[in-house]
mmCIF file of C-alpha atoms and ligand atoms in Angstrom:
data_model
loop_
_atom_site.group_PDB
_atom_site.id
_atom_site.type_symbol
_atom_site.label_atom_id
_atom_site.label_comp_id
_atom_site.label_asym_id
_atom_site.label_seq_id
_atom_site.Cartn_x
_atom_site.Cartn_y
_atom_site.Cartn_z
ATOM 1 C CA UNK E 1 -14.074 71.601 -36.043
ATOM 2 C CA UNK E 2 -11.168 69.663 -37.482
ATOM 3 C CA UNK E 3 -11.615 66.944 -34.525
ATOM 4 C CA UNK E 4 -12.120 63.342 -36.049
ATOM 5 C CA UNK E 5 -14.084 61.167 -33.607
ATOM 6 C CA UNK E 6 -12.201 58.397 -32.819
ATOM 7 C CA UNK E 7 -14.668 55.778 -31.095
ATOM 8 C CA UNK E 8 -18.338 54.493 -32.171
ATOM 9 C CA UNK E 9 -20.616 54.206 -29.325
ATOM 10 C CA UNK E 10 -24.072 53.095 -28.733
ATOM 11 C CA UNK E 11 -26.664 54.752 -26.590
ATOM 12 C CA UNK E 12 -27.535 51.745 -23.923
ATOM 13 C CA UNK E 13 -29.777 53.612 -21.535
ATOM 14 C CA UNK E 14 -31.289 56.979 -22.447
ATOM 15 C CA UNK E 15 -32.961 58.049 -18.794
ATOM 16 C CA UNK E 16 -34.575 61.561 -17.095
ATOM 17 C CA UNK E 17 -32.857 62.127 -14.036
ATOM 18 C CA UNK E 18 -34.067 65.529 -12.688
ATOM 19 C CA UNK E 19 -36.567 68.135 -14.627
ATOM 20 C CA UNK E 20 -35.042 69.007 -17.713
ATOM 21 C CA UNK E 21 -31.715 66.791 -17.297
ATOM 22 C CA UNK E 22 -31.359 63.344 -19.399
ATOM 23 C CA UNK E 23 -28.226 60.809 -18.376
ATOM 24 C CA UNK E 24 -27.056 58.457 -21.469
ATOM 25 C CA UNK E 25 -24.764 55.332 -20.895
ATOM 26 C CA UNK E 26 -22.883 54.647 -24.134
ATOM 27 C CA UNK E 27 -21.200 51.597 -24.712
ATOM 28 C CA UNK E 28 -19.063 50.502 -27.147
ATOM 29 C CA UNK E 29 -20.980 49.613 -30.669
ATOM 30 C CA UNK E 30 -19.418 46.315 -30.247
ATOM 31 C CA UNK E 31 -19.638 45.675 -26.900
ATOM 32 C CA UNK E 32 -15.824 45.667 -26.152
ATOM 33 C CA UNK E 33 -14.084 47.744 -23.366
ATOM 34 C CA UNK E 34 -13.403 51.326 -23.562
ATOM 35 C CA UNK E 35 -10.387 53.710 -23.222
ATOM 36 C CA UNK E 36 -10.006 54.242 -19.600
ATOM 37 C CA UNK E 37 -10.656 57.743 -17.972
ATOM 38 C CA UNK E 38 -9.371 59.720 -15.154
ATOM 39 C CA UNK E 39 -12.084 61.579 -13.394
ATOM 40 C CA UNK E 40 -12.679 64.977 -14.678
ATOM 41 C CA UNK E 41 -12.329 63.805 -17.756
ATOM 42 C CA UNK E 42 -15.036 64.276 -20.881
ATOM 43 C CA UNK E 43 -15.875 63.399 -24.210
ATOM 44 C CA UNK E 44 -16.774 65.466 -27.055
ATOM 45 C CA UNK E 45 -19.970 63.805 -28.792
ATOM 46 C CA UNK E 46 -20.235 64.315 -32.786
ATOM 47 C CA UNK E 47 -23.960 65.246 -33.277
ATOM 48 C CA UNK E 48 -25.747 65.686 -35.966
ATOM 49 C CA UNK E 49 -25.995 69.277 -38.067
ATOM 50 C CA UNK E 50 -22.018 69.458 -37.680
ATOM 51 C CA UNK E 51 -22.570 70.163 -33.217
ATOM 52 C CA UNK E 52 -19.229 68.975 -31.234
ATOM 53 C CA UNK E 53 -20.212 69.134 -27.882
ATOM 54 C CA UNK E 54 -18.014 68.453 -24.586
ATOM 55 C CA UNK E 55 -19.779 66.189 -21.649
ATOM 56 C CA UNK E 56 -17.919 65.577 -18.219
ATOM 57 C CA UNK E 57 -17.884 61.802 -17.596
ATOM 58 C CA UNK E 58 -19.784 60.786 -14.325
ATOM 59 C CA UNK E 59 -19.414 57.351 -13.976
ATOM 60 C CA UNK E 60 -17.170 55.419 -12.163
ATOM 61 C CA UNK E 61 -13.597 55.712 -13.259
ATOM 62 C CA UNK E 62 -12.632 52.321 -12.608
ATOM 63 C CA UNK E 63 -16.046 51.297 -15.292
ATOM 64 C CA UNK E 64 -15.028 50.642 -18.531
ATOM 65 C CA UNK E 65 -18.084 48.774 -20.600
ATOM 66 C CA UNK E 66 -19.993 52.442 -20.556
ATOM 67 C CA UNK E 67 -19.411 56.014 -20.658
ATOM 68 C CA UNK E 68 -21.768 57.876 -18.648
ATOM 69 C CA UNK E 69 -23.242 61.237 -19.680
ATOM 70 C CA UNK E 70 -26.188 63.782 -18.393
ATOM 71 C CA UNK E 71 -26.897 67.071 -20.384
ATOM 72 C CA UNK E 72 -29.154 69.688 -18.982
ATOM 73 C CA UNK E 73 -31.453 70.997 -21.728
ATOM 74 C CA UNK E 74 -30.205 74.506 -22.314
ATOM 75 C CA UNK E 75 -33.284 76.521 -24.080
ATOM 76 C CA UNK E 76 -30.473 79.515 -24.772
ATOM 77 C CA UNK E 77 -27.689 77.509 -25.419
ATOM 78 C CA UNK E 78 -25.901 76.998 -28.723
ATOM 79 C CA UNK E 79 -28.157 74.147 -29.772
ATOM 80 C CA UNK E 80 -26.537 71.383 -28.947
ATOM 81 C CA UNK E 81 -28.103 69.991 -25.925
ATOM 82 C CA UNK E 82 -31.373 70.416 -27.924
ATOM 83 C CA UNK E 83 -30.354 67.965 -30.205
ATOM 84 C CA UNK E 84 -28.694 65.515 -27.829
ATOM 85 C CA UNK E 85 -32.596 65.471 -25.947
ATOM 86 C CA UNK E 86 -34.029 65.609 -29.116
ATOM 87 C CA UNK E 87 -31.807 63.163 -31.603
ATOM 88 C CA UNK E 88 -30.192 60.628 -29.320
ATOM 89 C CA UNK E 89 -32.442 57.490 -28.738
ATOM 90 C CA UNK E 90 -31.974 53.995 -27.248
ATOM 91 C CA UNK E 91 -29.860 51.986 -29.939
ATOM 92 C CA UNK E 92 -28.668 55.210 -32.055
ATOM 93 C CA UNK E 93 -24.981 55.341 -32.405
ATOM 94 C CA UNK E 94 -23.040 58.522 -31.811
ATOM 95 C CA UNK E 95 -19.210 58.928 -32.890
ATOM 96 C CA UNK E 96 -16.883 60.516 -29.877
ATOM 97 C CA UNK E 97 -13.721 61.635 -29.001
ATOM 98 C CA UNK E 98 -11.717 59.179 -26.584
ATOM 99 C CA UNK E 99 -11.559 61.076 -22.966
ATOM 100 C CA UNK E 100 -9.893 63.679 -22.379
ATOM 101 C CA UNK E 101 -9.218 65.677 -19.272
ATOM 102 C CA UNK E 102 -8.839 69.298 -18.153
ATOM 103 C CA UNK E 103 -10.189 69.167 -14.525
ATOM 104 C CA UNK E 104 -7.609 66.422 -13.126
ATOM 105 C CA UNK E 105 -7.504 65.807 -9.643
ATOM 106 C CA UNK E 106 -4.250 66.188 -7.468
ATOM 107 C CA UNK E 107 -3.556 64.254 -4.710
ATOM 108 C CA UNK E 108 -4.130 66.054 -0.840
ATOM 109 C CA UNK E 109 -4.830 65.205 2.621
ATOM 110 C CA UNK E 110 -8.394 66.569 1.946
ATOM 111 C CA UNK E 111 -10.723 67.329 -1.599
ATOM 112 C CA UNK E 112 -13.294 69.379 -1.239
ATOM 113 C CA UNK E 113 -15.812 69.442 -3.817
ATOM 114 C CA UNK E 114 -18.723 71.648 -4.669
ATOM 115 C CA UNK E 115 -21.247 71.463 -7.731
ATOM 116 C CA UNK E 116 -23.971 74.170 -8.816
ATOM 117 C CA UNK E 117 -26.156 72.125 -11.020
ATOM 118 C CA UNK E 118 -25.614 70.241 -13.921
ATOM 119 C CA UNK E 119 -21.555 71.094 -12.649
ATOM 120 C CA UNK E 120 -22.341 67.388 -10.589
ATOM 121 C CA UNK E 121 -21.448 65.363 -13.508
ATOM 122 C CA UNK E 122 -17.426 65.374 -12.977
ATOM 123 C CA UNK E 123 -17.589 65.725 -9.612
ATOM 124 C CA UNK E 124 -19.312 62.448 -9.029
ATOM 125 C CA UNK E 125 -16.896 60.756 -10.602
ATOM 126 C CA UNK E 126 -14.352 62.420 -8.442
ATOM 127 C CA UNK E 127 -15.861 61.615 -6.062
ATOM 128 C CA UNK E 128 -15.934 58.189 -6.534
ATOM 129 C CA UNK E 129 -12.128 58.186 -7.071
ATOM 130 C CA UNK E 130 -11.803 59.391 -3.759
ATOM 131 C CA UNK E 131 -13.587 56.792 -1.716
ATOM 132 C CA UNK E 132 -12.678 54.291 -4.582
ATOM 133 C CA UNK E 133 -8.646 55.311 -2.865
ATOM 134 C CA UNK E 134 -9.956 56.190 0.382
ATOM 135 C CA UNK E 135 -9.062 59.511 0.379
ATOM 136 C CA UNK E 136 -10.906 62.095 2.781
ATOM 137 C CA UNK E 137 -13.185 64.518 0.771
ATOM 138 C CA UNK E 138 -16.958 65.914 1.017
ATOM 139 C CA UNK E 139 -19.130 66.833 -2.054
ATOM 140 C CA UNK E 140 -21.589 69.444 -1.812
ATOM 141 C CA UNK E 141 -24.216 69.627 -4.577
ATOM 142 C CA UNK E 142 -26.081 72.732 -4.498
ATOM 143 C CA UNK E 143 -29.686 73.244 -6.878
ATOM 144 C CA UNK E 144 -32.154 75.264 -6.782
ATOM 145 C CA UNK E 145 -35.048 72.603 -6.231
ATOM 146 C CA UNK E 146 -35.011 69.217 -5.429
ATOM 147 C CA UNK E 147 -36.917 68.513 -8.712
ATOM 148 C CA UNK E 148 -33.748 69.809 -11.108
ATOM 149 C CA UNK E 149 -31.559 68.417 -8.635
ATOM 150 C CA UNK E 150 -30.006 65.024 -11.267
ATOM 151 C CA UNK E 151 -29.419 61.986 -9.415
ATOM 152 C CA UNK E 152 -30.842 63.276 -5.980
ATOM 153 C CA UNK E 153 -31.881 59.582 -5.033
ATOM 154 C CA UNK E 154 -28.707 57.796 -6.452
ATOM 155 C CA UNK E 155 -26.233 60.077 -4.315
ATOM 156 C CA UNK E 156 -28.647 58.957 -1.123
ATOM 157 C CA UNK E 157 -27.660 55.630 -2.143
ATOM 158 C CA UNK E 158 -23.980 55.727 -2.746
ATOM 159 C CA UNK E 159 -21.735 53.771 -0.433
ATOM 160 C CA UNK E 160 -20.210 57.177 0.287
ATOM 161 C CA UNK E 161 -24.039 58.681 0.933
ATOM 162 C CA UNK E 162 -22.601 60.059 4.327
ATOM 163 C CA UNK E 163 -19.453 62.188 2.650
ATOM 164 C CA UNK E 164 -22.714 64.077 0.278
ATOM 165 C CA UNK E 165 -24.028 66.824 1.267
ATOM 166 C CA UNK E 166 -27.378 68.581 -0.800
ATOM 167 C CA UNK E 167 -28.943 72.008 -0.813
ATOM 168 C CA UNK E 168 -31.165 73.591 -2.248
ATOM 169 C CA UNK E 169 -32.412 77.586 -2.903
ATOM 170 C CA UNK E 170 -35.846 77.241 -2.049
ATOM 171 C CA UNK E 171 -35.227 74.762 0.880
ATOM 172 C CA UNK E 172 -33.528 75.762 4.611
ATOM 173 C CA UNK E 173 -29.957 73.948 3.515
ATOM 174 C CA UNK E 174 -28.167 76.728 3.128
ATOM 175 C CA UNK E 175 -24.618 75.939 2.005
ATOM 176 C CA UNK E 176 -21.722 78.222 3.958
ATOM 177 C CA UNK E 177 -18.577 77.494 2.183
ATOM 178 C CA UNK E 178 -16.230 79.186 4.330
ATOM 179 C CA UNK E 179 -17.269 77.799 7.590
ATOM 180 C CA UNK E 180 -17.243 74.183 5.890
ATOM 181 C CA UNK E 181 -13.441 75.249 4.354
ATOM 182 C CA UNK E 182 -12.323 76.809 7.487
ATOM 183 C CA UNK E 183 -11.164 73.254 9.640
ATOM 184 C CA UNK E 184 -8.936 71.971 6.587
ATOM 185 C CA UNK E 185 -7.740 75.012 4.742
ATOM 186 C CA UNK E 186 -3.982 74.787 4.731
ATOM 187 C CA UNK E 187 -3.857 71.298 3.354
ATOM 188 C CA UNK E 188 -7.403 71.121 1.440
ATOM 189 C CA UNK E 189 -7.641 71.017 -2.324
ATOM 190 C CA UNK E 190 -11.329 72.681 -3.915
ATOM 191 C CA UNK E 191 -12.943 71.558 -7.126
ATOM 192 C CA UNK E 192 -15.964 73.530 -8.230
ATOM 193 C CA UNK E 193 -18.003 73.181 -11.464
ATOM 194 C CA UNK E 194 -21.255 74.592 -12.520
ATOM 195 C CA UNK E 195 -21.975 78.649 -13.418
ATOM 196 C CA UNK E 196 -19.509 81.238 -12.995
ATOM 197 C CA UNK E 197 -21.461 82.992 -10.194
ATOM 198 C CA UNK E 198 -21.082 79.930 -8.026
ATOM 199 C CA UNK E 199 -17.797 79.608 -8.958
ATOM 200 C CA UNK E 200 -16.954 83.106 -8.024
ATOM 201 C CA UNK E 201 -18.655 82.362 -4.761
ATOM 202 C CA UNK E 202 -16.889 79.539 -3.479
ATOM 203 C CA UNK E 203 -13.484 80.479 -4.264
ATOM 204 C CA UNK E 204 -14.054 83.831 -2.570
ATOM 205 C CA UNK E 205 -15.214 82.301 0.426
ATOM 206 C CA UNK E 206 -12.109 79.640 -0.074
ATOM 207 C CA UNK E 207 -10.023 82.453 -0.055
ATOM 208 C CA UNK E 208 -11.688 83.943 3.053
ATOM 209 C CA UNK E 209 -10.103 81.373 5.022
ATOM 210 C CA UNK E 210 -6.813 81.486 3.475
ATOM 211 C CA UNK E 211 -6.821 78.534 0.959
ATOM 212 C CA UNK E 212 -4.155 79.322 -2.123
ATOM 213 C CA UNK E 213 -5.524 79.920 -5.350
ATOM 214 C CA UNK E 214 -2.774 77.049 -6.335
ATOM 215 C CA UNK E 215 -5.467 74.642 -4.260
ATOM 216 C CA UNK E 216 -8.276 75.875 -5.973
ATOM 217 C CA UNK E 217 -9.789 74.439 -9.111
ATOM 218 C CA UNK E 218 -12.800 75.250 -11.079
ATOM 219 C CA UNK E 219 -14.255 74.168 -14.194
ATOM 220 C CA UNK E 220 -17.330 76.150 -15.972
ATOM 221 C CA UNK E 221 -20.601 74.554 -17.783
ATOM 222 C CA UNK E 222 -20.160 74.664 -21.102
ATOM 223 C CA UNK E 223 -21.696 77.186 -23.280
ATOM 224 C CA UNK E 224 -20.394 79.900 -20.843
ATOM 225 C CA UNK E 225 -18.485 82.539 -22.666
ATOM 226 C CA UNK E 226 -17.996 85.997 -22.951
ATOM 227 C CA UNK E 227 -17.000 87.455 -26.421
ATOM 228 C CA UNK E 228 -17.869 91.005 -25.240
ATOM 229 C CA UNK E 229 -15.251 94.162 -25.453
ATOM 230 C CA UNK E 230 -14.423 96.170 -27.852
ATOM 231 C CA UNK E 231 -13.243 95.767 -31.269
ATOM 232 C CA UNK E 232 -9.608 95.056 -31.817
ATOM 233 C CA UNK E 233 -7.166 93.582 -34.504
ATOM 234 C CA UNK E 234 -5.203 89.941 -35.056
ATOM 235 C CA UNK E 235 -2.551 89.971 -37.323
ATOM 236 C CA UNK E 236 -1.265 86.360 -38.707
ATOM 237 C CA UNK E 237 2.423 86.123 -38.785
ATOM 238 C CA UNK E 238 2.251 83.459 -41.257
ATOM 239 C CA UNK E 239 -0.264 84.322 -43.882
ATOM 240 C CA UNK E 240 0.482 88.034 -43.102
ATOM 241 C CA UNK E 241 -2.971 88.876 -43.029
ATOM 242 C CA UNK E 242 -4.905 91.409 -40.652
ATOM 243 C CA UNK E 243 -8.315 90.768 -39.139
ATOM 244 C CA UNK E 244 -10.747 92.773 -37.131
ATOM 245 C CA UNK E 245 -12.255 91.020 -34.711
ATOM 246 C CA UNK E 246 -15.957 92.946 -34.065
ATOM 247 C CA UNK E 247 -17.419 93.399 -30.654
ATOM 248 C CA UNK E 248 -19.369 89.928 -29.646
ATOM 249 C CA UNK E 249 -17.522 88.412 -32.151
ATOM 250 C CA UNK E 250 -14.412 85.801 -31.594
ATOM 251 C CA UNK E 251 -11.109 85.717 -33.060
ATOM 252 C CA UNK E 252 -11.997 82.306 -34.187
ATOM 253 C CA UNK E 253 -14.817 83.877 -36.176
ATOM 254 C CA UNK E 254 -12.926 86.423 -37.518
ATOM 255 C CA UNK E 255 -10.324 83.953 -38.517
ATOM 256 C CA UNK E 256 -12.897 81.491 -40.124
ATOM 257 C CA UNK E 257 -15.007 83.830 -41.729
ATOM 258 C CA UNK E 258 -11.455 84.957 -43.748
ATOM 259 C CA UNK E 259 -11.733 81.630 -44.522
ATOM 260 C CA UNK E 260 -8.722 80.152 -42.850
ATOM 261 C CA UNK E 261 -8.902 76.165 -40.744
ATOM 262 C CA UNK E 262 -8.353 76.510 -37.532
ATOM 263 C CA UNK E 263 -8.295 73.644 -34.538
ATOM 264 C CA UNK E 264 -11.274 73.945 -32.203
ATOM 265 C CA UNK E 265 -13.874 71.261 -30.821
ATOM 266 C CA UNK E 266 -15.753 72.922 -27.671
ATOM 267 C CA UNK E 267 -15.896 76.771 -28.845
ATOM 268 C CA UNK E 268 -16.143 77.015 -25.082
ATOM 269 C CA UNK E 269 -12.538 77.769 -23.996
ATOM 270 C CA UNK E 270 -12.295 74.187 -22.142
ATOM 271 C CA UNK E 271 -10.686 71.667 -24.555
ATOM 272 C CA UNK E 272 -7.529 73.546 -25.317
ATOM 273 C CA UNK E 273 -7.596 72.640 -29.325
ATOM 274 C CA UNK E 274 -7.464 75.885 -30.157
ATOM 275 C CA UNK E 275 -4.696 77.318 -28.397
ATOM 276 C CA UNK E 276 -2.654 79.574 -30.328
ATOM 277 C CA UNK E 277 0.950 80.822 -30.237
ATOM 278 C CA UNK E 278 0.953 84.828 -29.367
ATOM 279 C CA UNK E 279 3.917 86.289 -30.607
ATOM 280 C CA UNK E 280 2.776 90.115 -29.426
ATOM 281 C CA UNK E 281 0.465 91.736 -28.048
ATOM 282 C CA UNK E 282 -1.399 91.351 -24.474
ATOM 283 C CA UNK E 283 -4.351 88.527 -24.420
ATOM 284 C CA UNK E 284 -7.511 89.081 -22.088
ATOM 285 C CA UNK E 285 -7.879 85.323 -21.723
ATOM 286 C CA UNK E 286 -11.581 84.091 -20.906
ATOM 287 C CA UNK E 287 -10.545 80.144 -21.236
ATOM 288 C CA UNK E 288 -10.776 77.258 -18.623
ATOM 289 C CA UNK E 289 -7.549 75.794 -19.676
ATOM 290 C CA UNK E 290 -4.077 77.831 -19.016
ATOM 291 C CA UNK E 291 -3.092 78.441 -15.716
ATOM 292 C CA UNK E 292 -2.477 81.370 -13.731
ATOM 293 C CA UNK E 293 1.495 81.164 -15.097
ATOM 294 C CA UNK E 294 0.404 80.491 -18.722
ATOM 295 C CA UNK E 295 -1.769 83.283 -18.814
ATOM 296 C CA UNK E 296 0.570 85.661 -17.043
ATOM 297 C CA UNK E 297 3.483 84.139 -19.719
ATOM 298 C CA UNK E 298 0.946 85.354 -22.374
ATOM 299 C CA UNK E 299 2.796 82.959 -24.983
ATOM 300 C CA UNK E 300 -1.030 80.980 -25.725
ATOM 301 C CA UNK E 301 -4.345 81.999 -26.253
ATOM 302 C CA UNK E 302 -7.914 80.525 -26.951
ATOM 303 C CA UNK E 303 -9.073 81.837 -30.109
ATOM 304 C CA UNK E 304 -12.490 80.796 -29.118
ATOM 305 C CA UNK E 305 -13.455 82.963 -26.254
ATOM 306 C CA UNK E 306 -10.346 84.853 -25.520
ATOM 307 C CA UNK E 307 -10.207 88.390 -26.924
ATOM 308 C CA UNK E 308 -7.310 91.320 -26.258
ATOM 309 C CA UNK E 309 -6.389 93.907 -24.296
ATOM 310 C CA UNK E 310 -4.150 95.375 -26.662
ATOM 311 C CA UNK E 311 -5.263 96.719 -30.272
ATOM 312 C CA UNK E 312 -3.844 93.972 -31.972
ATOM 313 C CA UNK E 313 -2.763 90.990 -31.145
ATOM 314 C CA UNK E 314 -0.101 89.274 -33.141
ATOM 315 C CA UNK E 315 -0.515 85.181 -33.607
ATOM 316 C CA UNK E 316 2.129 82.541 -35.181
ATOM 317 C CA UNK E 317 -0.567 81.799 -37.572
HETATM 318 FE FE1 FES D 1 -11.935 74.319 -26.965
HETATM 319 FE FE2 FES D 1 -11.434 76.554 -27.922
HETATM 320 S S1 FES D 1 -12.125 74.908 -29.233
HETATM 321 S S2 FES D 1 -10.634 75.634 -26.045
#
């Protein structure tokens, strides 16, 4: 965890926006303007206990006096969301990074936004951007129930409410992504944020109507990384050390355990801070940062989540 926070922000508002979901407005401690951000951007919160967690900004992208985030309390997570819920109160000061973006919008004649659960946050910001610039878009938002749907009432009152479609698993408003996407398959770009299964479902539907992989973009929920797989070895070429990476362990954990400091922030494969050059071997990429072309080139690997298809991976470390 080498990231140094850049901003000192004060909690100006904390409110419940759905079951187990709190929304926070964070303002500059001295009341100044904040650095601009692009739709899809996130900030890293530096929390008590050394936790650093990434949260997407959901507010209007032209809003400079506050950053808006929403946090789902994950009982089975790694503890960061519980710290946010329990410790971050109105008036508290929290240190954060500046905004960064791993989920950027591409200009397209039609943009489809699909949110599953708390994955709505970056997509609200994208919808604002589309509406402000007069672009064509539609936002489909799925939640298990109305009670678990963040911002349900607010979305109904936004100036682009006609472009927002809500779907609940316990109601009769099913989403059929293939039929929604069919009409504009050749010119559409599709952005999905939510659990892995939701993203797979949307992207399979998109492919089934002829939407190319290059038109699909996604960001998984934070905390969803899979470190399963057999033991392999990393060889650190610079320090000339060989380290085993045990089943269920990440390369980051194995390297840190050996006393070597590595840059890492999100530890979820979304920020890119731990990307490290690969000198030999074939990585099993499990991050959300590298493009398909970068994965095929195998020149970089995310230490916090990826594993190895080869028995040994040689790293430039
Ligand atoms: Fe963020 Fe690995 S620490 S991608």
